[in-house]
Structures are given as C-alpha cells and as structure tokens.
Amino acid sequence: NAGVTQTPKFRVLKTGQSMTLLCAQDMNHEYMYWYRQDPGMGLRLIHYSVGEGTTAKGEVPDGYNVSRLKKQNFLLGLESAAPSQTSVYFCASSSHLNTGELFFGEGSRLTVL
Amino acid sequence: GDSVTQMEGPVTLSEEAFLTINCTYTATGYPSLFWYVQYPGEGLQLLLKATKADDKGSNKGFEATYRKETTSFHLEKGSVQVSDSAVYFCALSDPTNTGNQFYFGTGTSLTVIP
C-alpha cells in the first residue's frame, strides 16, 4: 500500500548545487502538490499540478522548478540551492473530486550548507 | 481570498484533560474542512473531515463540527492521551477555485504529559 512516496528522504547539499526530489503516487490522482514546512510557518505551497503535463506556481515558487511528465510522478528541482531552501519538503496528491482529501508523503529533509 | 486561522501553540496538557484547538476560516465558496495530524518525523495524515455545514467529523475520539454561521471548525477531544502528542493542522478545500484548492493553518503543537 504505497500511496505517496518521496525520494530521497534526506539530502545535504552545498550552496549552488542542484538536485531533484521525486514524488510518485499510485492512486491515479489528478492533482499533485509540493509544500515546504518550516518551523512556525506551517505548510507553504511551492508548485502544484492539476494534471499530466501541467504545472502552476504556488505561494513560494522562486528558486524551484517542477515537471509532471507522467501522471504518477511530480518532480521538484532546485537548480542552484541556497541555505534559505533548507527545509522539509512534502509531496501530496488528491483526486479531482471536491471531497478533497490530500494524501501526503513522509517528507524529504533537505539541508543546504 | 481563502484562508485558515488556527489557535497558536504550543499547547501542553495533562493526560485525560479536555482538548480544544480553535480554527476559523474564510472562503468564497462552500469548502470542505479538514483536520490533519502530523506525528514527529512523519507526513500529515487526515484525522477527520466535514464536507457541508452542520456535519460533524469524528475519528479516534476527536470531533469537529462545521459551523457555517461562525465559520469555525474547532477540534475537540474529551480525554487526551500521551499518544495524541503531535502537530494539528486545520485546512479547507474550496472547489470553486480552479487552481489550488487547499489552504492550511499554521499548525498547533500539542504535548500531552503523563
């Protein structure tokens, strides 16, 4: 019963390096989301996708890029990591129905030195 | 625009105490309302939900009632346990939004001491 799977779970980067976080869901959901969670700030939406081949900016998109080439996968990229991007990143997915429950991955902890 | 405001924490309670975490919302449409729980080191998981006014969501002894007149969805539990220690997030889903539908509160940290 996989649900939403994020890889990697932990990563340490140096300033200026690039990396990609992968999110995979096996529930055939239309909507997928990337959030970051920082102490005292709750969840902030980075980017989201309403279907395969589509992406849109959320609340804090700067410094990140995303792609949704396959319905089940949503990739989050950092082209040139900065210390301000040290955070815990969560992927989530939902069906297009308006009952709207979000299913979350376990999170990816990223540290940028 | 849509938003969720929830009680600031942290909250510390003794085991078997009564819990209330306040949540109010602003929405342009008729949203669904949710409480999510995040245990240490884990992702968020749905605790309960309500999809229309006057609905009561309940799970694991927690309850919340969708009050349209006061735009509130307060979380309650009659007798908390140490295992309830977690961060609780109030959220709404507004289907009238064509893009992002979900809005979260900032979370309330609960610690229950024996």
mmCIF file with all atom_site columns, C-alpha atoms in Angstrom:
data_model
loop_
_atom_site.group_PDB
_atom_site.id
_atom_site.type_symbol
_atom_site.label_atom_id
_atom_site.label_alt_id
_atom_site.label_comp_id
_atom_site.label_asym_id
_atom_site.label_entity_id
_atom_site.label_seq_id
_atom_site.pdbx_PDB_ins_code
_atom_site.Cartn_x
_atom_site.Cartn_y
_atom_site.Cartn_z
_atom_site.occupancy
_atom_site.B_iso_or_equiv
_atom_site.pdbx_formal_charge
_atom_site.auth_seq_id
_atom_site.auth_comp_id
_atom_site.auth_asym_id
_atom_site.auth_atom_id
_atom_site.pdbx_PDB_model_num
ATOM 1   C CA . ASN A 1 1   ? 0.000   0.000  0.000   1.00 0.00 ? 1   ASN A CA 1
ATOM 2   C CA . ALA A 1 2   ? 2.498   2.634  -1.187  1.00 0.00 ? 2   ALA A CA 1
ATOM 3   C CA . GLY A 1 3   ? 0.334   5.781  -1.539  1.00 0.00 ? 3   GLY A CA 1
ATOM 4   C CA . VAL A 1 4   ? 2.705   8.739  -1.966  1.00 0.00 ? 4   VAL A CA 1
ATOM 5   C CA . THR A 1 5   ? 6.428   8.013  -1.996  1.00 0.00 ? 5   THR A CA 1
ATOM 6   C CA . GLN A 1 6   ? 9.167   10.627 -1.855  1.00 0.00 ? 6   GLN A CA 1
ATOM 7   C CA . THR A 1 7   ? 12.831  10.146 -2.622  1.00 0.00 ? 7   THR A CA 1
ATOM 8   C CA . PRO A 1 8   ? 15.306  10.879 -1.222  1.00 0.00 ? 8   PRO A CA 1
ATOM 9   C CA . LYS A 1 9   ? 14.298  11.126 2.441   1.00 0.00 ? 9   LYS A CA 1
ATOM 10  C CA . PHE A 1 10  ? 17.404  13.098 3.415   1.00 0.00 ? 10  PHE A CA 1
ATOM 11  C CA . ARG A 1 11  ? 19.908  15.121 1.455   1.00 0.00 ? 11  ARG A CA 1
ATOM 12  C CA . VAL A 1 12  ? 22.715  17.547 2.250   1.00 0.00 ? 12  VAL A CA 1
ATOM 13  C CA . LEU A 1 13  ? 23.771  19.976 -0.459  1.00 0.00 ? 13  LEU A CA 1
ATOM 14  C CA . LYS A 1 14  ? 26.333  22.713 -0.789  1.00 0.00 ? 14  LYS A CA 1
ATOM 15  C CA . THR A 1 15  ? 25.241  26.171 -1.892  1.00 0.00 ? 15  THR A CA 1
ATOM 16  C CA . GLY A 1 16  ? 24.961  26.287 -5.664  1.00 0.00 ? 16  GLY A CA 1
ATOM 17  C CA . GLN A 1 17  ? 24.456  22.562 -6.193  1.00 0.00 ? 17  GLN A CA 1
ATOM 18  C CA . SER A 1 18  ? 21.408  21.213 -7.925  1.00 0.00 ? 18  SER A CA 1
ATOM 19  C CA . MET A 1 19  ? 19.128  18.336 -7.094  1.00 0.00 ? 19  MET A CA 1
ATOM 20  C CA . THR A 1 20  ? 15.749  16.804 -7.850  1.00 0.00 ? 20  THR A CA 1
ATOM 21  C CA . LEU A 1 21  ? 13.174  15.448 -5.443  1.00 0.00 ? 21  LEU A CA 1
ATOM 22  C CA . LEU A 1 22  ? 10.923  12.747 -6.838  1.00 0.00 ? 22  LEU A CA 1
ATOM 23  C CA . CYS A 1 23  ? 7.328   12.168 -5.814  1.00 0.00 ? 23  CYS A CA 1
ATOM 24  C CA . ALA A 1 24  ? 5.411   9.134  -7.001  1.00 0.00 ? 24  ALA A CA 1
ATOM 25  C CA . GLN A 1 25  ? 1.776   8.255  -6.303  1.00 0.00 ? 25  GLN A CA 1
ATOM 26  C CA . ASP A 1 26  ? -0.057  5.067  -7.149  1.00 0.00 ? 26  ASP A CA 1
ATOM 27  C CA . MET A 1 27  ? -3.633  6.249  -6.591  1.00 0.00 ? 27  MET A CA 1
ATOM 28  C CA . ASN A 1 28  ? -4.234  7.634  -10.093 1.00 0.00 ? 28  ASN A CA 1
ATOM 29  C CA . HIS A 1 29  ? -4.722  11.117 -8.643  1.00 0.00 ? 29  HIS A CA 1
ATOM 30  C CA . GLU A 1 30  ? -5.045  14.124 -10.917 1.00 0.00 ? 30  GLU A CA 1
ATOM 31  C CA . TYR A 1 31  ? -3.702  16.760 -8.526  1.00 0.00 ? 31  TYR A CA 1
ATOM 32  C CA . MET A 1 32  ? -0.205  16.812 -7.074  1.00 0.00 ? 32  MET A CA 1
ATOM 33  C CA . TYR A 1 33  ? 1.487   19.368 -4.824  1.00 0.00 ? 33  TYR A CA 1
ATOM 34  C CA . TRP A 1 34  ? 4.854   20.289 -3.394  1.00 0.00 ? 34  TRP A CA 1
ATOM 35  C CA . TYR A 1 35  ? 4.956   22.027 0.001   1.00 0.00 ? 35  TYR A CA 1
ATOM 36  C CA . ARG A 1 36  ? 7.745   23.136 2.244   1.00 0.00 ? 36  ARG A CA 1
ATOM 37  C CA . GLN A 1 37  ? 7.450   23.125 6.017   1.00 0.00 ? 37  GLN A CA 1
ATOM 38  C CA . ASP A 1 38  ? 9.499   25.459 8.159   1.00 0.00 ? 38  ASP A CA 1
ATOM 39  C CA . PRO A 1 39  ? 9.302   25.980 11.933  1.00 0.00 ? 39  PRO A CA 1
ATOM 40  C CA . GLY A 1 40  ? 6.498   28.357 12.879  1.00 0.00 ? 40  GLY A CA 1
ATOM 41  C CA . MET A 1 41  ? 5.356   28.806 9.283   1.00 0.00 ? 41  MET A CA 1
ATOM 42  C CA . GLY A 1 42  ? 3.154   25.817 8.655   1.00 0.00 ? 42  GLY A CA 1
ATOM 43  C CA . LEU A 1 43  ? 2.925   24.459 5.132   1.00 0.00 ? 43  LEU A CA 1
ATOM 44  C CA . ARG A 1 44  ? 3.651   26.698 2.174   1.00 0.00 ? 44  ARG A CA 1
ATOM 45  C CA . LEU A 1 45  ? 2.751   25.660 -1.354  1.00 0.00 ? 45  LEU A CA 1
ATOM 46  C CA . ILE A 1 46  ? 5.648   25.767 -3.813  1.00 0.00 ? 46  ILE A CA 1
ATOM 47  C CA . HIS A 1 47  ? 4.122   24.423 -7.043  1.00 0.00 ? 47  HIS A CA 1
ATOM 48  C CA . TYR A 1 48  ? 1.223   22.241 -7.968  1.00 0.00 ? 48  TYR A CA 1
ATOM 49  C CA . SER A 1 49  ? -0.157  20.334 -10.930 1.00 0.00 ? 49  SER A CA 1
ATOM 50  C CA . VAL A 1 50  ? -3.758  19.730 -11.932 1.00 0.00 ? 50  VAL A CA 1
ATOM 51  C CA . GLY A 1 51  ? -2.897  17.027 -14.439 1.00 0.00 ? 51  GLY A CA 1
ATOM 52  C CA . GLU A 1 52  ? -0.214  15.385 -16.536 1.00 0.00 ? 52  GLU A CA 1
ATOM 53  C CA . GLY A 1 53  ? 1.801   17.964 -18.466 1.00 0.00 ? 53  GLY A CA 1
ATOM 54  C CA . THR A 1 54  ? 0.574   20.921 -16.412 1.00 0.00 ? 54  THR A CA 1
ATOM 55  C CA . THR A 1 55  ? 2.193   22.858 -13.570 1.00 0.00 ? 55  THR A CA 1
ATOM 56  C CA . ALA A 1 56  ? 1.409   26.081 -11.746 1.00 0.00 ? 56  ALA A CA 1
ATOM 57  C CA . LYS A 1 57  ? 3.068   28.326 -9.194  1.00 0.00 ? 57  LYS A CA 1
ATOM 58  C CA . GLY A 1 58  ? 2.050   28.325 -5.592  1.00 0.00 ? 58  GLY A CA 1
ATOM 59  C CA . GLU A 1 59  ? 2.854   30.706 -2.776  1.00 0.00 ? 59  GLU A CA 1
ATOM 60  C CA . VAL A 1 60  ? 6.672   30.377 -2.763  1.00 0.00 ? 60  VAL A CA 1
ATOM 61  C CA . PRO A 1 61  ? 7.843   29.216 -6.223  1.00 0.00 ? 61  PRO A CA 1
ATOM 62  C CA . ASP A 1 62  ? 11.097  31.166 -6.558  1.00 0.00 ? 62  ASP A CA 1
ATOM 63  C CA . GLY A 1 63  ? 14.211  29.014 -6.832  1.00 0.00 ? 63  GLY A CA 1
ATOM 64  C CA . TYR A 1 64  ? 12.257  25.869 -7.714  1.00 0.00 ? 64  TYR A CA 1
ATOM 65  C CA . ASN A 1 65  ? 11.114  24.197 -10.916 1.00 0.00 ? 65  ASN A CA 1
ATOM 66  C CA . VAL A 1 66  ? 8.749   21.281 -11.393 1.00 0.00 ? 66  VAL A CA 1
ATOM 67  C CA . SER A 1 67  ? 7.708   18.822 -14.056 1.00 0.00 ? 67  SER A CA 1
ATOM 68  C CA . ARG A 1 68  ? 4.803   16.412 -14.443 1.00 0.00 ? 68  ARG A CA 1
ATOM 69  C CA . LEU A 1 69  ? 5.666   14.318 -17.472 1.00 0.00 ? 69  LEU A CA 1
ATOM 70  C CA . LYS A 1 70  ? 3.778   11.293 -16.171 1.00 0.00 ? 70  LYS A CA 1
ATOM 71  C CA . LYS A 1 71  ? 0.558   11.372 -14.200 1.00 0.00 ? 71  LYS A CA 1
ATOM 72  C CA . GLN A 1 72  ? 2.020   9.410  -11.313 1.00 0.00 ? 72  GLN A CA 1
ATOM 73  C CA . ASN A 1 73  ? 5.214   11.468 -10.897 1.00 0.00 ? 73  ASN A CA 1
ATOM 74  C CA . PHE A 1 74  ? 5.852   15.054 -9.828  1.00 0.00 ? 74  PHE A CA 1
ATOM 75  C CA . LEU A 1 75  ? 9.460   16.250 -9.729  1.00 0.00 ? 75  LEU A CA 1
ATOM 76  C CA . LEU A 1 76  ? 10.746  19.231 -7.767  1.00 0.00 ? 76  LEU A CA 1
ATOM 77  C CA . GLY A 1 77  ? 14.067  20.685 -8.876  1.00 0.00 ? 77  GLY A CA 1
ATOM 78  C CA . LEU A 1 78  ? 16.479  23.079 -7.265  1.00 0.00 ? 78  LEU A CA 1
ATOM 79  C CA . GLU A 1 79  ? 18.830  24.442 -9.915  1.00 0.00 ? 79  GLU A CA 1
ATOM 80  C CA . SER A 1 80  ? 21.151  26.351 -7.575  1.00 0.00 ? 80  SER A CA 1
ATOM 81  C CA . ALA A 1 81  ? 20.494  25.541 -3.938  1.00 0.00 ? 81  ALA A CA 1
ATOM 82  C CA . ALA A 1 82  ? 20.605  28.277 -1.296  1.00 0.00 ? 82  ALA A CA 1
ATOM 83  C CA . PRO A 1 83  ? 20.691  27.986 2.521   1.00 0.00 ? 83  PRO A CA 1
ATOM 84  C CA . SER A 1 84  ? 17.183  29.524 2.588   1.00 0.00 ? 84  SER A CA 1
ATOM 85  C CA . GLN A 1 85  ? 15.956  26.341 0.909   1.00 0.00 ? 85  GLN A CA 1
ATOM 86  C CA . THR A 1 86  ? 16.873  24.249 3.928   1.00 0.00 ? 86  THR A CA 1
ATOM 87  C CA . SER A 1 87  ? 13.520  22.778 4.843   1.00 0.00 ? 87  SER A CA 1
ATOM 88  C CA . VAL A 1 88  ? 11.352  19.690 4.969   1.00 0.00 ? 88  VAL A CA 1
ATOM 89  C CA . TYR A 1 89  ? 9.566   19.126 1.678   1.00 0.00 ? 89  TYR A CA 1
ATOM 90  C CA . PHE A 1 90  ? 6.275   17.304 1.395   1.00 0.00 ? 90  PHE A CA 1
ATOM 91  C CA . CYS A 1 91  ? 4.582   15.994 -1.677  1.00 0.00 ? 91  CYS A CA 1
ATOM 92  C CA . ALA A 1 92  ? 0.838   15.413 -1.688  1.00 0.00 ? 92  ALA A CA 1
ATOM 93  C CA . SER A 1 93  ? -1.806  14.251 -4.098  1.00 0.00 ? 93  SER A CA 1
ATOM 94  C CA . SER A 1 94  ? -5.580  14.312 -4.391  1.00 0.00 ? 94  SER A CA 1
ATOM 95  C CA . SER A 1 95  ? -8.284  13.234 -6.773  1.00 0.00 ? 95  SER A CA 1
ATOM 96  C CA . HIS A 1 96  ? -10.136 15.875 -8.772  1.00 0.00 ? 96  HIS A CA 1
ATOM 97  C CA . LEU A 1 97  ? -13.267 15.323 -6.700  1.00 0.00 ? 97  LEU A CA 1
ATOM 98  C CA . ASN A 1 98  ? -14.193 18.102 -4.299  1.00 0.00 ? 98  ASN A CA 1
ATOM 99  C CA . THR A 1 99  ? -14.162 15.908 -1.204  1.00 0.00 ? 99  THR A CA 1
ATOM 100 C CA . GLY A 1 100 ? -10.591 16.974 -1.446  1.00 0.00 ? 100 GLY A CA 1
ATOM 101 C CA . GLU A 1 101 ? -8.599  14.787 0.901   1.00 0.00 ? 101 GLU A CA 1
ATOM 102 C CA . LEU A 1 102 ? -4.866  15.249 0.477   1.00 0.00 ? 102 LEU A CA 1
ATOM 103 C CA . PHE A 1 103 ? -2.551  12.278 0.801   1.00 0.00 ? 103 PHE A CA 1
ATOM 104 C CA . PHE A 1 104 ? 0.965   13.154 1.921   1.00 0.00 ? 104 PHE A CA 1
ATOM 105 C CA . GLY A 1 105 ? 4.347   11.568 1.529   1.00 0.00 ? 105 GLY A CA 1
ATOM 106 C CA . GLU A 1 106 ? 6.636   11.129 4.514   1.00 0.00 ? 106 GLU A CA 1
ATOM 107 C CA . GLY A 1 107 ? 8.745   14.147 3.682   1.00 0.00 ? 107 GLY A CA 1
ATOM 108 C CA . SER A 1 108 ? 12.244  14.898 2.419   1.00 0.00 ? 108 SER A CA 1
ATOM 109 C CA . ARG A 1 109 ? 14.624  16.753 4.708   1.00 0.00 ? 109 ARG A CA 1
ATOM 110 C CA . LEU A 1 110 ? 16.993  18.976 2.746   1.00 0.00 ? 110 LEU A CA 1
ATOM 111 C CA . THR A 1 111 ? 19.924  20.834 4.260   1.00 0.00 ? 111 THR A CA 1
ATOM 112 C CA . VAL A 1 112 ? 21.846  23.388 2.212   1.00 0.00 ? 112 VAL A CA 1
ATOM 113 C CA . LEU A 1 113 ? 25.223  24.352 3.660   1.00 0.00 ? 113 LEU A CA 1
ATOM 114 C CA . GLY B 2 1   ? -9.192  35.035 -0.788  1.00 0.00 ? 1   GLY B CA 1
ATOM 115 C CA . ASP B 2 2   ? -9.484  31.816 1.154   1.00 0.00 ? 2   ASP B CA 1
ATOM 116 C CA . SER B 2 3   ? -7.619  31.401 4.437   1.00 0.00 ? 3   SER B CA 1
ATOM 117 C CA . VAL B 2 4   ? -7.495  29.394 7.652   1.00 0.00 ? 4   VAL B CA 1
ATOM 118 C CA . THR B 2 5   ? -6.636  30.753 11.088  1.00 0.00 ? 5   THR B CA 1
ATOM 119 C CA . GLN B 2 6   ? -5.969  28.396 13.946  1.00 0.00 ? 6   GLN B CA 1
ATOM 120 C CA . MET B 2 7   ? -5.008  28.705 17.562  1.00 0.00 ? 7   MET B CA 1
ATOM 121 C CA . GLU B 2 8   ? -1.343  29.322 18.182  1.00 0.00 ? 8   GLU B CA 1
ATOM 122 C CA . GLY B 2 9   ? 0.561   26.827 20.235  1.00 0.00 ? 9   GLY B CA 1
ATOM 123 C CA . PRO B 2 10  ? 2.254   25.164 21.760  1.00 0.00 ? 10  PRO B CA 1
ATOM 124 C CA . VAL B 2 11  ? -0.384  23.531 23.911  1.00 0.00 ? 11  VAL B CA 1
ATOM 125 C CA . THR B 2 12  ? 0.601   21.356 26.879  1.00 0.00 ? 12  THR B CA 1
ATOM 126 C CA . LEU B 2 13  ? -1.998  19.249 28.650  1.00 0.00 ? 13  LEU B CA 1
ATOM 127 C CA . SER B 2 14  ? -2.028  16.539 31.262  1.00 0.00 ? 14  SER B CA 1
ATOM 128 C CA . GLU B 2 15  ? -3.283  13.110 30.284  1.00 0.00 ? 15  GLU B CA 1
ATOM 129 C CA . GLU B 2 16  ? -7.097  12.845 30.396  1.00 0.00 ? 16  GLU B CA 1
ATOM 130 C CA . ALA B 2 17  ? -7.559  16.614 30.058  1.00 0.00 ? 17  ALA B CA 1
ATOM 131 C CA . PHE B 2 18  ? -10.063 18.147 27.632  1.00 0.00 ? 18  PHE B CA 1
ATOM 132 C CA . LEU B 2 19  ? -8.664  19.498 24.369  1.00 0.00 ? 19  LEU B CA 1
ATOM 133 C CA . THR B 2 20  ? -9.931  22.309 22.192  1.00 0.00 ? 20  THR B CA 1
ATOM 134 C CA . ILE B 2 21  ? -7.999  23.741 19.247  1.00 0.00 ? 21  ILE B CA 1
ATOM 135 C CA . ASN B 2 22  ? -9.773  26.635 17.590  1.00 0.00 ? 22  ASN B CA 1
ATOM 136 C CA . CYS B 2 23  ? -9.983  27.025 13.830  1.00 0.00 ? 23  CYS B CA 1
ATOM 137 C CA . THR B 2 24  ? -11.794 29.651 11.777  1.00 0.00 ? 24  THR B CA 1
ATOM 138 C CA . TYR B 2 25  ? -11.865 30.042 8.035   1.00 0.00 ? 25  TYR B CA 1
ATOM 139 C CA . THR B 2 26  ? -12.596 32.447 5.204   1.00 0.00 ? 26  THR B CA 1
ATOM 140 C CA . ALA B 2 27  ? -13.783 31.056 1.886   1.00 0.00 ? 27  ALA B CA 1
ATOM 141 C CA . THR B 2 28  ? -15.535 32.361 -1.192  1.00 0.00 ? 28  THR B CA 1
ATOM 142 C CA . GLY B 2 29  ? -17.360 29.112 -1.901  1.00 0.00 ? 29  GLY B CA 1
ATOM 143 C CA . TYR B 2 30  ? -18.653 26.211 0.169   1.00 0.00 ? 30  TYR B CA 1
ATOM 144 C CA . PRO B 2 31  ? -15.497 24.490 1.311   1.00 0.00 ? 31  PRO B CA 1
ATOM 145 C CA . SER B 2 32  ? -14.814 21.107 2.805   1.00 0.00 ? 32  SER B CA 1
ATOM 146 C CA . LEU B 2 33  ? -12.994 21.314 6.129   1.00 0.00 ? 33  LEU B CA 1
ATOM 147 C CA . PHE B 2 34  ? -10.282 19.040 7.483   1.00 0.00 ? 34  PHE B CA 1
ATOM 148 C CA . TRP B 2 35  ? -8.084  18.371 10.450  1.00 0.00 ? 35  TRP B CA 1
ATOM 149 C CA . TYR B 2 36  ? -4.740  16.790 9.691   1.00 0.00 ? 36  TYR B CA 1
ATOM 150 C CA . VAL B 2 37  ? -2.317  15.391 12.266  1.00 0.00 ? 37  VAL B CA 1
ATOM 151 C CA . GLN B 2 38  ? 1.453   15.162 11.976  1.00 0.00 ? 38  GLN B CA 1
ATOM 152 C CA . TYR B 2 39  ? 3.312   12.866 14.335  1.00 0.00 ? 39  TYR B CA 1
ATOM 153 C CA . PRO B 2 40  ? 7.030   13.508 14.896  1.00 0.00 ? 40  PRO B CA 1
ATOM 154 C CA . GLY B 2 41  ? 9.098   12.671 11.844  1.00 0.00 ? 41  GLY B CA 1
ATOM 155 C CA . GLU B 2 42  ? 6.110   11.827 9.685   1.00 0.00 ? 42  GLU B CA 1
ATOM 156 C CA . GLY B 2 43  ? 3.962   13.378 6.982   1.00 0.00 ? 43  GLY B CA 1
ATOM 157 C CA . LEU B 2 44  ? 0.494   14.764 7.563   1.00 0.00 ? 44  LEU B CA 1
ATOM 158 C CA . GLN B 2 45  ? -2.405  12.375 7.700   1.00 0.00 ? 45  GLN B CA 1
ATOM 159 C CA . LEU B 2 46  ? -6.094  13.050 7.656   1.00 0.00 ? 46  LEU B CA 1
ATOM 160 C CA . LEU B 2 47  ? -7.683  12.977 11.101  1.00 0.00 ? 47  LEU B CA 1
ATOM 161 C CA . LEU B 2 48  ? -11.251 13.945 10.221  1.00 0.00 ? 48  LEU B CA 1
ATOM 162 C CA . LYS B 2 49  ? -13.268 15.947 7.746   1.00 0.00 ? 49  LYS B CA 1
ATOM 163 C CA . ALA B 2 50  ? -16.657 17.554 7.147   1.00 0.00 ? 50  ALA B CA 1
ATOM 164 C CA . THR B 2 51  ? -17.984 18.444 3.735   1.00 0.00 ? 51  THR B CA 1
ATOM 165 C CA . LYS B 2 52  ? -21.026 20.614 4.480   1.00 0.00 ? 52  LYS B CA 1
ATOM 166 C CA . ALA B 2 53  ? -22.486 22.867 7.143   1.00 0.00 ? 53  ALA B CA 1
ATOM 167 C CA . ASP B 2 54  ? -23.510 21.181 10.433  1.00 0.00 ? 54  ASP B CA 1
ATOM 168 C CA . ASP B 2 55  ? -21.624 17.990 9.565   1.00 0.00 ? 55  ASP B CA 1
ATOM 169 C CA . LYS B 2 56  ? -19.597 16.537 12.408  1.00 0.00 ? 56  LYS B CA 1
ATOM 170 C CA . GLY B 2 57  ? -16.361 14.764 11.617  1.00 0.00 ? 57  GLY B CA 1
ATOM 171 C CA . SER B 2 58  ? -15.012 12.291 14.138  1.00 0.00 ? 58  SER B CA 1
ATOM 172 C CA . ASN B 2 59  ? -12.146 9.856  14.473  1.00 0.00 ? 59  ASN B CA 1
ATOM 173 C CA . LYS B 2 60  ? -10.065 8.368  17.319  1.00 0.00 ? 60  LYS B CA 1
ATOM 174 C CA . GLY B 2 61  ? -12.127 10.279 19.910  1.00 0.00 ? 61  GLY B CA 1
ATOM 175 C CA . PHE B 2 62  ? -11.600 13.631 18.166  1.00 0.00 ? 62  PHE B CA 1
ATOM 176 C CA . GLU B 2 63  ? -14.557 15.638 16.897  1.00 0.00 ? 63  GLU B CA 1
ATOM 177 C CA . ALA B 2 64  ? -15.135 18.840 14.948  1.00 0.00 ? 64  ALA B CA 1
ATOM 178 C CA . THR B 2 65  ? -18.377 20.409 13.726  1.00 0.00 ? 65  THR B CA 1
ATOM 179 C CA . TYR B 2 66  ? -18.641 22.521 10.590  1.00 0.00 ? 66  TYR B CA 1
ATOM 180 C CA . ARG B 2 67  ? -20.261 25.771 11.725  1.00 0.00 ? 67  ARG B CA 1
ATOM 181 C CA . LYS B 2 68  ? -21.122 27.981 8.771   1.00 0.00 ? 68  LYS B CA 1
ATOM 182 C CA . GLU B 2 69  ? -22.634 30.751 10.904  1.00 0.00 ? 69  GLU B CA 1
ATOM 183 C CA . THR B 2 70  ? -19.397 31.240 12.840  1.00 0.00 ? 70  THR B CA 1
ATOM 184 C CA . THR B 2 71  ? -17.091 29.997 10.036  1.00 0.00 ? 71  THR B CA 1
ATOM 185 C CA . SER B 2 72  ? -15.442 27.661 12.502  1.00 0.00 ? 72  SER B CA 1
ATOM 186 C CA . PHE B 2 73  ? -14.260 24.058 12.741  1.00 0.00 ? 73  PHE B CA 1
ATOM 187 C CA . HIS B 2 74  ? -12.877 23.635 16.261  1.00 0.00 ? 74  HIS B CA 1
ATOM 188 C CA . LEU B 2 75  ? -11.174 20.363 17.168  1.00 0.00 ? 75  LEU B CA 1
ATOM 189 C CA . GLU B 2 76  ? -12.130 18.725 20.473  1.00 0.00 ? 76  GLU B CA 1
ATOM 190 C CA . LYS B 2 77  ? -11.279 15.616 22.416  1.00 0.00 ? 77  LYS B CA 1
ATOM 191 C CA . GLY B 2 78  ? -12.698 14.747 25.793  1.00 0.00 ? 78  GLY B CA 1
ATOM 192 C CA . SER B 2 79  ? -9.694  12.943 27.247  1.00 0.00 ? 79  SER B CA 1
ATOM 193 C CA . VAL B 2 80  ? -6.278  13.235 25.619  1.00 0.00 ? 80  VAL B CA 1
ATOM 194 C CA . GLN B 2 81  ? -3.573  10.601 25.792  1.00 0.00 ? 81  GLN B CA 1
ATOM 195 C CA . VAL B 2 82  ? 0.208   10.839 25.586  1.00 0.00 ? 82  VAL B CA 1
ATOM 196 C CA . SER B 2 83  ? -0.036  9.267  22.119  1.00 0.00 ? 83  SER B CA 1
ATOM 197 C CA . ASP B 2 84  ? -2.029  12.305 20.915  1.00 0.00 ? 84  ASP B CA 1
ATOM 198 C CA . SER B 2 85  ? 1.098   14.458 21.135  1.00 0.00 ? 85  SER B CA 1
ATOM 199 C CA . ALA B 2 86  ? 1.504   15.819 17.602  1.00 0.00 ? 86  ALA B CA 1
ATOM 200 C CA . VAL B 2 87  ? 1.018   18.895 15.448  1.00 0.00 ? 87  VAL B CA 1
ATOM 201 C CA . TYR B 2 88  ? -2.551  19.512 14.288  1.00 0.00 ? 88  TYR B CA 1
ATOM 202 C CA . PHE B 2 89  ? -3.406  21.411 11.114  1.00 0.00 ? 89  PHE B CA 1
ATOM 203 C CA . CYS B 2 90  ? -6.779  22.814 10.170  1.00 0.00 ? 90  CYS B CA 1
ATOM 204 C CA . ALA B 2 91  ? -7.380  23.021 6.409   1.00 0.00 ? 91  ALA B CA 1
ATOM 205 C CA . LEU B 2 92  ? -10.026 23.780 3.841   1.00 0.00 ? 92  LEU B CA 1
ATOM 206 C CA . SER B 2 93  ? -10.653 22.717 0.283   1.00 0.00 ? 93  SER B CA 1
ATOM 207 C CA . ASP B 2 94  ? -12.584 25.155 -1.860  1.00 0.00 ? 94  ASP B CA 1
ATOM 208 C CA . PRO B 2 95  ? -13.814 23.504 -5.072  1.00 0.00 ? 95  PRO B CA 1
ATOM 209 C CA . THR B 2 96  ? -14.734 26.864 -6.610  1.00 0.00 ? 96  THR B CA 1
ATOM 210 C CA . ASN B 2 97  ? -11.019 27.513 -7.089  1.00 0.00 ? 97  ASN B CA 1
ATOM 211 C CA . THR B 2 98  ? -9.883  26.235 -10.455 1.00 0.00 ? 98  THR B CA 1
ATOM 212 C CA . GLY B 2 99  ? -6.251  26.029 -9.380  1.00 0.00 ? 99  GLY B CA 1
ATOM 213 C CA . ASN B 2 100 ? -5.015  25.323 -5.902  1.00 0.00 ? 100 ASN B CA 1
ATOM 214 C CA . GLN B 2 101 ? -7.904  24.303 -3.681  1.00 0.00 ? 101 GLN B CA 1
ATOM 215 C CA . PHE B 2 102 ? -6.217  23.696 -0.336  1.00 0.00 ? 102 PHE B CA 1
ATOM 216 C CA . TYR B 2 103 ? -5.416  26.160 2.405   1.00 0.00 ? 103 TYR B CA 1
ATOM 217 C CA . PHE B 2 104 ? -3.751  25.258 5.707   1.00 0.00 ? 104 PHE B CA 1
ATOM 218 C CA . GLY B 2 105 ? -3.477  26.874 9.079   1.00 0.00 ? 105 GLY B CA 1
ATOM 219 C CA . THR B 2 106 ? -0.025  27.242 10.617  1.00 0.00 ? 106 THR B CA 1
ATOM 220 C CA . GLY B 2 107 ? -0.428  24.225 12.877  1.00 0.00 ? 107 GLY B CA 1
ATOM 221 C CA . THR B 2 108 ? -0.824  23.787 16.630  1.00 0.00 ? 108 THR B CA 1
ATOM 222 C CA . SER B 2 109 ? 1.659   21.683 18.537  1.00 0.00 ? 109 SER B CA 1
ATOM 223 C CA . LEU B 2 110 ? 0.153   19.556 21.298  1.00 0.00 ? 110 LEU B CA 1
ATOM 224 C CA . THR B 2 111 ? 2.165   17.862 24.031  1.00 0.00 ? 111 THR B CA 1
ATOM 225 C CA . VAL B 2 112 ? 0.391   15.571 26.484  1.00 0.00 ? 112 VAL B CA 1
ATOM 226 C CA . ILE B 2 113 ? 2.250   14.779 29.682  1.00 0.00 ? 113 ILE B CA 1
ATOM 227 C CA . PRO B 2 114 ? 1.558   11.729 31.856  1.00 0.00 ? 114 PRO B CA 1
#
